[in-house]
Short mmCIF file of C-alpha atoms in Angstrom, two decimals:
data_model
loop_
_atom_site.label_atom_id
_atom_site.label_comp_id
_atom_site.label_asym_id
_atom_site.label_seq_id
_atom_site.Cartn_x
_atom_site.Cartn_y
_atom_site.Cartn_z
CA MET A 1 5.25 -8.66 6.83
CA LYS A 2 4.63 -6.90 3.65
CA PHE A 3 4.33 -9.11 0.61
CA LEU A 4 6.87 -8.86 -2.44
CA ASP A 5 6.89 -11.13 -5.32
CA GLN A 6 9.59 -9.42 -7.20
CA ALA A 7 12.88 -7.63 -7.05
CA LYS A 8 15.96 -6.23 -9.00
CA ILE A 9 19.28 -7.08 -7.21
CA TYR A 10 22.83 -6.63 -8.24
CA VAL A 11 25.28 -9.44 -7.46
CA ARG A 12 29.06 -9.75 -7.76
CA SER A 13 31.36 -12.56 -7.10
CA GLY A 14 34.49 -12.35 -5.19
CA ASP A 15 37.96 -11.66 -6.98
CA GLY A 16 40.74 -14.55 -6.65
CA GLY A 17 43.47 -13.55 -4.08
CA ALA A 18 47.06 -12.84 -5.57
CA GLY A 19 49.89 -14.74 -5.67
CA CYS A 20 52.91 -14.29 -3.50
CA VAL A 21 56.62 -13.69 -4.22
CA SER A 22 58.71 -14.91 -1.73
CA PHE A 23 61.91 -16.83 -1.22
CA ARG A 24 63.30 -18.85 1.59
CA ARG A 25 65.52 -16.82 4.35
CA GLU A 26 66.80 -19.47 6.54
CA LYS A 27 70.11 -19.57 8.18
CA PHE A 28 72.45 -22.43 6.95
CA ILE A 29 70.41 -22.64 3.58
CA GLU A 30 72.51 -21.44 1.06
CA PHE A 31 70.11 -21.83 -2.00
CA GLY A 32 66.74 -21.51 -0.36
CA GLY A 33 64.75 -20.95 -3.53
CA PRO A 34 61.09 -19.30 -4.09
CA ASP A 35 58.22 -20.30 -1.66
CA GLY A 36 55.58 -17.90 -2.62
CA GLY A 37 52.04 -19.42 -2.29
CA ASP A 38 48.97 -19.29 -4.31
CA GLY A 39 46.13 -17.02 -4.00
CA GLY A 40 42.57 -18.11 -2.46
CA ARG A 41 39.54 -18.61 -4.81
CA GLY A 42 36.92 -15.83 -4.67
CA GLY A 43 33.48 -16.60 -3.17
CA ASP A 44 30.77 -17.49 -5.22
CA VAL A 45 27.15 -15.86 -5.27
CA VAL A 46 24.62 -18.66 -4.34
CA ALA A 47 20.75 -18.64 -4.43
CA GLU A 48 19.29 -21.31 -1.86
CA CYS A 49 15.67 -22.27 -1.42
CA VAL A 50 15.10 -22.36 2.18
CA GLN A 51 11.74 -23.23 4.42
CA GLY A 52 9.81 -20.38 6.32
CA LEU A 53 9.82 -17.55 4.03
CA ASN A 54 6.79 -16.85 1.53
CA THR A 55 8.12 -13.52 0.18
CA LEU A 56 10.96 -11.48 -1.36
CA ILE A 57 10.90 -8.71 1.25
CA ASP A 58 14.35 -9.32 2.20
CA TYR A 59 15.55 -7.83 -0.98
CA ARG A 60 13.21 -4.61 -1.06
CA TYR A 61 15.88 -3.13 1.55
CA GLN A 62 19.10 -4.63 0.17
CA GLN A 63 19.80 -4.73 -3.45
CA HIS A 64 23.66 -5.35 -3.31
CA PHE A 65 24.96 -8.77 -2.55
CA LYS A 66 29.17 -9.42 -2.86
CA ALA A 67 30.95 -12.23 -2.27
CA LYS A 68 34.38 -12.05 -0.31
CA THR A 69 37.80 -11.78 -2.06
CA GLY A 70 40.02 -14.79 -1.81
CA MET A 71 42.73 -14.21 0.57
CA HIS A 72 46.47 -13.76 -0.94
CA GLY A 73 49.05 -16.30 -0.91
CA MET A 74 51.90 -16.05 1.79
CA GLY A 75 55.46 -17.24 2.05
CA LYS A 76 56.32 -20.66 3.11
CA ASN A 77 54.42 -21.91 0.71
CA ARG A 78 50.91 -21.06 2.27
CA ALA A 79 47.85 -20.60 0.08
CA GLY A 80 45.52 -18.13 0.68
CA GLY A 81 41.80 -19.08 1.94
CA ARG A 82 39.08 -19.13 -0.26
CA GLY A 83 36.62 -16.35 -0.02
CA ALA A 84 33.04 -16.54 1.67
CA ASP A 85 30.13 -16.99 -0.30
CA ALA A 86 27.17 -14.78 -0.69
CA VAL A 87 24.04 -16.69 0.04
CA LEU A 88 20.83 -15.31 -1.48
CA LYS A 89 18.02 -17.09 0.81
CA VAL A 90 14.63 -17.22 -1.37
CA PRO A 91 11.36 -19.34 -0.98
CA GLU A 92 9.84 -22.01 -2.67
CA GLY A 93 8.72 -21.15 -5.98
CA THR A 94 11.57 -18.10 -6.78
CA GLN A 95 12.61 -17.96 -10.10
CA ILE A 96 15.80 -16.09 -11.43
CA PHE A 97 16.13 -14.09 -14.60
CA GLU A 98 18.62 -12.03 -16.25
CA VAL A 99 17.84 -8.60 -16.26
CA ASP A 100 15.70 -8.85 -19.36
CA GLY A 101 13.22 -10.62 -17.49
CA GLU A 102 12.85 -13.26 -20.19
CA THR A 103 15.99 -15.77 -19.83
CA LEU A 104 15.29 -17.82 -17.11
CA ILE A 105 18.70 -19.00 -15.04
CA ALA A 106 16.98 -21.24 -12.39
CA ASP A 107 13.62 -22.25 -11.01
CA LEU A 108 14.02 -23.29 -7.12
CA THR A 109 11.00 -25.29 -6.40
CA GLU A 110 12.15 -27.40 -3.55
CA VAL A 111 13.74 -26.77 -0.30
CA GLY A 112 17.87 -27.46 -0.25
CA GLN A 113 18.08 -26.37 -4.00
CA ARG A 114 21.03 -24.37 -4.41
CA VAL A 115 22.30 -22.60 -8.03
CA VAL A 116 25.62 -20.83 -8.30
CA ILE A 117 24.76 -17.66 -10.05
CA CYS A 118 28.17 -15.82 -10.45
CA LYS A 119 31.40 -18.00 -9.82
CA GLY A 120 34.35 -16.61 -7.86
CA GLY A 121 37.57 -15.55 -9.33
CA ASN A 122 40.37 -18.07 -9.43
CA GLY A 123 43.51 -17.15 -7.38
CA GLY A 124 46.77 -16.20 -8.87
CA PHE A 125 49.66 -18.36 -8.92
CA GLY A 126 52.45 -17.52 -6.65
CA ASN A 127 56.40 -17.59 -7.85
CA LEU A 128 56.64 -21.22 -6.65
CA HIS A 129 54.55 -22.15 -9.58
CA PHE A 130 56.75 -20.51 -11.97
CA THR A 131 60.23 -22.33 -11.05
CA THR A 132 61.72 -24.06 -14.12
CA SER A 133 64.96 -26.11 -14.51
CA THR A 134 66.36 -22.76 -16.19
CA ASN A 135 64.80 -20.15 -14.10
CA ARG A 136 65.42 -21.37 -10.17
CA ALA A 137 64.49 -18.00 -9.28
CA PRO A 138 61.27 -16.45 -10.63
CA ARG A 139 60.34 -12.85 -9.25
CA ARG A 140 57.05 -12.70 -10.33
CA ALA A 141 53.54 -13.92 -9.46
CA ASN A 142 49.80 -13.80 -10.86
CA SER A 143 47.28 -11.29 -9.21
CA GLY A 144 43.52 -12.89 -8.77
CA GLN A 145 41.17 -13.25 -11.38
CA GLU A 146 38.07 -10.83 -11.18
CA GLY A 147 34.50 -12.02 -10.07
CA GLU A 148 31.61 -11.97 -12.15
CA GLU A 149 28.82 -9.15 -11.69
CA ARG A 150 25.33 -8.94 -13.20
CA GLU A 151 21.86 -7.92 -12.53
CA ILE A 152 19.45 -10.19 -11.95
CA ILE A 153 15.54 -10.24 -11.23
CA LEU A 154 13.96 -12.54 -8.32
CA ARG A 155 10.42 -13.31 -9.17
CA LEU A 156 8.25 -15.62 -6.80
CA LYS A 157 5.24 -17.85 -7.71
CA LEU A 158 3.73 -19.32 -4.83
CA ILE A 159 3.53 -23.24 -4.89
CA ALA A 160 -0.26 -24.09 -4.41
CA ASP A 161 -2.29 -27.11 -5.37
CA ALA A 162 -5.35 -25.02 -6.32
CA GLY A 163 -6.11 -21.45 -7.25
CA LEU A 164 -9.10 -19.20 -6.51
CA VAL A 165 -9.98 -16.89 -9.42
CA GLY A 166 -12.90 -14.50 -10.13
CA LEU A 167 -13.89 -10.79 -10.20
CA PRO A 168 -13.37 -8.45 -7.02
CA ASN A 169 -15.89 -9.32 -4.37
CA ALA A 170 -16.89 -12.98 -5.75
CA GLY A 171 -16.28 -14.21 -2.12
CA LYS A 172 -12.73 -15.84 -2.98
CA SER A 173 -11.28 -14.60 0.40
CA THR A 174 -14.06 -15.55 2.48
CA PHE A 175 -14.15 -19.04 0.89
CA LEU A 176 -10.64 -19.21 1.77
CA ALA A 177 -11.07 -18.38 5.46
CA THR A 178 -13.88 -20.72 5.67
CA VAL A 179 -11.91 -23.95 4.43
CA SER A 180 -8.65 -22.95 5.61
CA ALA A 181 -6.72 -21.17 8.93
CA ALA A 182 -5.87 -18.40 6.77
CA ARG A 183 -7.17 -14.90 7.90
CA PRO A 184 -7.02 -12.85 4.75
CA LYS A 185 -8.99 -9.52 4.83
CA ILE A 186 -12.60 -9.35 4.00
CA ALA A 187 -14.58 -6.30 3.47
CA ASP A 188 -17.73 -5.27 1.15
CA TYR A 189 -15.87 -3.36 -1.28
CA PRO A 190 -13.76 -4.41 -4.25
CA PHE A 191 -9.94 -5.09 -4.25
CA THR A 192 -10.00 -6.14 -0.47
CA THR A 193 -7.01 -8.49 -1.06
CA LEU A 194 -3.94 -6.53 -2.25
CA HIS A 195 -1.60 -9.61 -2.41
CA PRO A 196 -2.27 -13.41 -2.68
CA ASN A 197 -2.85 -15.65 0.39
CA LEU A 198 -2.28 -19.08 1.18
CA GLY A 199 -4.19 -21.59 3.11
CA VAL A 200 -3.90 -25.44 3.85
CA VAL A 201 -7.20 -26.96 3.23
CA ASN A 202 -8.17 -30.34 4.77
CA CYS A 203 -10.85 -32.38 2.76
CA ASP A 204 -11.83 -36.14 3.79
CA GLY A 205 -8.40 -36.41 6.14
CA ARG A 206 -6.26 -35.19 2.91
CA GLU A 207 -4.51 -31.69 2.67
CA PHE A 208 -3.78 -29.29 -0.17
CA VAL A 209 -2.80 -25.81 -0.55
CA MET A 210 -4.95 -23.05 -2.03
CA ALA A 211 -4.14 -20.04 -3.21
CA ASP A 212 -6.14 -16.82 -3.22
CA ILE A 213 -5.28 -13.78 -5.74
CA PRO A 214 -6.37 -10.35 -5.97
CA GLY A 215 -9.56 -10.16 -8.23
CA LEU A 216 -9.57 -9.62 -11.86
CA ILE A 217 -11.72 -6.97 -14.09
CA GLU A 218 -12.08 -6.60 -17.57
CA GLY A 219 -8.57 -5.14 -18.96
CA ALA A 220 -6.53 -6.51 -16.31
CA HIS A 221 -4.04 -7.78 -18.81
CA GLU A 222 -3.98 -4.24 -20.04
CA GLY A 223 -3.19 -3.12 -16.45
CA HIS A 224 -6.64 -1.93 -15.23
CA GLY A 225 -7.17 -2.73 -11.71
CA LEU A 226 -4.26 -4.39 -10.37
CA GLY A 227 -3.61 -5.63 -13.49
CA ASP A 228 -2.80 -9.66 -13.93
CA ARG A 229 0.62 -9.51 -12.18
CA PHE A 230 -0.53 -11.76 -9.54
CA LEU A 231 -1.89 -14.59 -12.03
CA GLY A 232 1.48 -15.92 -11.86
CA HIS A 233 0.80 -17.50 -8.60
CA VAL A 234 -1.65 -19.42 -9.60
CA GLU A 235 0.53 -20.81 -12.97
CA ARG A 236 1.80 -23.92 -10.86
CA THR A 237 -1.56 -24.95 -9.83
CA GLY A 238 -3.32 -28.03 -10.67
CA VAL A 239 -6.86 -26.66 -11.05
CA LEU A 240 -8.62 -23.49 -10.67
CA LEU A 241 -11.58 -22.95 -8.49
CA HIS A 242 -13.41 -19.95 -10.49
CA LEU A 243 -16.04 -18.13 -8.34
CA VAL A 244 -18.91 -16.30 -9.71
CA ASP A 245 -20.78 -13.71 -7.71
CA GLY A 246 -24.52 -15.05 -7.56
CA ALA A 247 -25.64 -11.55 -6.39
CA GLY A 248 -23.97 -9.77 -9.44
CA GLU A 249 -25.75 -8.61 -12.55
CA HIS A 250 -25.27 -11.45 -14.59
CA ALA A 251 -23.16 -14.33 -13.78
CA GLY A 252 -22.43 -15.61 -17.60
CA LYS A 253 -20.92 -12.01 -18.00
CA ALA A 254 -18.97 -12.22 -15.02
CA TYR A 255 -17.52 -15.60 -15.98
CA LYS A 256 -16.59 -14.71 -19.28
CA ILE A 257 -14.86 -11.34 -18.41
CA VAL A 258 -12.41 -13.59 -15.98
CA ARG A 259 -11.77 -16.30 -18.90
CA GLY A 260 -10.90 -13.50 -21.25
CA GLU A 261 -8.26 -12.37 -19.03
CA LEU A 262 -6.69 -15.78 -18.57
CA GLU A 263 -6.80 -16.14 -22.31
CA ALA A 264 -5.01 -12.90 -22.94
CA TYR A 265 -2.39 -13.89 -20.09
CA GLY A 266 -1.55 -16.77 -21.46
CA HIS A 267 0.93 -19.60 -20.07
CA GLY A 268 -1.41 -22.28 -20.20
CA LEU A 269 -3.90 -20.91 -17.52
CA ASP A 270 -6.98 -21.19 -19.73
CA GLU A 271 -6.06 -24.83 -20.31
CA LYS A 272 -6.12 -25.58 -16.91
CA PRO A 273 -8.83 -27.78 -15.38
CA GLU A 274 -11.67 -25.78 -13.61
CA VAL A 275 -14.35 -25.96 -11.02
CA VAL A 276 -16.73 -23.39 -11.26
CA ALA A 277 -19.14 -22.06 -8.58
CA LEU A 278 -21.81 -19.71 -8.07
CA THR A 279 -21.37 -18.09 -4.59
CA LYS A 280 -23.71 -16.21 -2.27
CA VAL A 281 -26.53 -18.79 -3.20
CA ASP A 282 -27.94 -18.19 0.37
CA ALA A 283 -28.79 -14.68 -0.80
CA LEU A 284 -31.17 -15.42 -3.61
CA ASP A 285 -34.35 -16.32 -4.06
CA PRO A 286 -35.17 -19.61 -6.24
CA GLU A 287 -36.35 -17.80 -9.34
CA THR A 288 -33.04 -15.90 -9.35
CA LEU A 289 -30.81 -18.54 -8.50
CA LYS A 290 -32.07 -20.85 -11.33
CA GLN A 291 -31.76 -17.65 -13.86
CA GLN A 292 -28.12 -17.05 -12.73
CA VAL A 293 -27.11 -20.92 -13.14
CA GLU A 294 -28.67 -20.93 -16.59
CA ARG A 295 -26.57 -18.14 -17.92
CA LEU A 296 -23.45 -19.35 -15.87
CA LYS A 297 -24.23 -22.82 -17.77
CA ARG A 298 -24.44 -21.36 -21.09
CA ALA A 299 -21.43 -19.45 -20.56
CA ILE A 300 -19.18 -22.35 -19.42
CA LYS A 301 -20.33 -24.09 -22.68
CA SER A 302 -19.21 -21.08 -24.82
CA ALA A 303 -16.17 -19.77 -22.96
CA GLY A 304 -15.13 -22.77 -20.72
CA PRO A 305 -11.66 -24.41 -21.31
CA VAL A 306 -11.54 -27.00 -24.10
CA LEU A 307 -12.64 -30.55 -22.86
CA PRO A 308 -11.56 -33.92 -24.36
CA GLU A 309 -13.71 -35.35 -26.86
CA GLY A 310 -17.17 -36.78 -25.90
CA GLU A 311 -16.83 -34.88 -22.14
CA LYS A 312 -19.46 -32.75 -21.61
CA PRO A 313 -18.97 -29.65 -19.16
CA ARG A 314 -19.75 -29.81 -15.44
CA ALA A 315 -22.93 -28.07 -14.18
CA PRO A 316 -21.60 -25.03 -11.68
CA LEU A 317 -21.76 -25.86 -8.12
CA LYS A 318 -23.92 -23.71 -5.96
CA ILE A 319 -22.11 -22.38 -2.55
CA SER A 320 -22.27 -20.09 0.17
CA ALA A 321 -19.23 -19.75 2.15
CA VAL A 322 -20.87 -17.78 4.82
CA ALA A 323 -23.59 -20.41 5.28
CA GLY A 324 -21.35 -23.52 4.79
CA GLU A 325 -23.43 -24.73 2.10
CA GLY A 326 -21.83 -26.72 -0.91
CA VAL A 327 -18.59 -25.95 0.34
CA THR A 328 -17.49 -29.50 1.18
CA ASP A 329 -18.66 -30.44 -2.69
CA ALA A 330 -16.59 -27.85 -4.03
CA LEU A 331 -13.34 -28.98 -1.99
CA ARG A 332 -14.10 -32.64 -3.14
CA ALA A 333 -14.43 -31.71 -6.84
CA VAL A 334 -10.87 -29.63 -6.50
CA LEU A 335 -9.23 -32.38 -4.80
CA ALA A 336 -10.24 -34.86 -7.43
CA PHE A 337 -7.89 -32.72 -9.92
CA VAL A 338 -5.22 -32.28 -7.21
CA ASP A 339 -4.85 -36.03 -6.70
CA GLU A 340 -4.89 -36.40 -10.49
CA LYS A 341 -2.16 -33.99 -10.84
CA ARG A 342 -0.20 -35.43 -7.85
CA ARG A 343 -0.45 -39.27 -9.38
CA ALA A 344 0.98 -37.71 -12.70
CA GLU A 345 3.89 -36.08 -11.15
CA SER A 346 4.87 -39.46 -9.09
CA GLU A 347 4.44 -41.71 -12.28
CA ALA A 348 6.57 -39.26 -14.33
CA ALA A 349 9.29 -38.93 -11.12
CA PRO A 350 12.48 -41.14 -12.21
CA ALA A 351 12.63 -44.40 -10.00
CA PRO A 352 14.91 -44.07 -7.10
CA GLU A 353 18.47 -45.53 -8.22
CA TRP A 354 19.03 -48.78 -6.09
CA ARG A 355 22.21 -49.46 -4.46
CA PRO A 356 23.25 -52.84 -2.74
#
């Protein structure tokens, strides 16, 4: 299945059904009077967050969604039925924007959430509704109200507890494949990862979700490489695991490039807690390893996230996903921040309402 994280679609709610002009025509009833029923309400356009989806690929092949028109009123005081709703099923983490791409309509983060995007039109009144003391036989009825129409943008931001960032070929996909059951494509050339991958990581008997996004290069915020469009998938994470290629030319410069792109992107990514790890240490001799670690330490001190007063930057971890060296320590460091975020969210959540 192809990965699609943004789609522009057209939606329209249903028109209301027309009211009916009708009179009783029964034997032995001399003055039957009007009996035209009202029209039914048009269907709504509803977005629903469902389980089992992780892409917006369904909206690549169908961009127009229309709810059904309400049924028209009928004689014998029969009202028309309501039109069927058009339900847009979207994965967790989907945001719905106006066509300008900036005005947020809804943010669906939990399975079962529903939001009405366009309301259906009201049904028209039948002639029975217009009966008065002076007009006993009205011969008019209302047509149904027209439905609403609009263009909207669906934007998916994957929900994960931790995110992997770094330059291309820093070992992000290898790390994710080592610690989870995810099987991203791995090769020895840049931009092997073309779309985000999710993996469920088990550490010390606890689980959390980790997201791997395509690598960033210098100028990604200007559209270089694959750009920074995939950074939205780590906006919801509680911690970033920043992997720096130890086999690269200069670990400090590589770290600063990615930090610069995070700051240019904004949305609070540069302020998130960060765990920094030097990768591929099994391929380095002791002298080169020491030099790269020192370079990375200086870069973290100068370009790392702002820390609370009195707290010192953490020393970078040394890992090798292929050899399994230092992987558990990295996961435990990430899990500590994940637990902290979960604790804060549970404390901020309103207490359940007590009912006798």
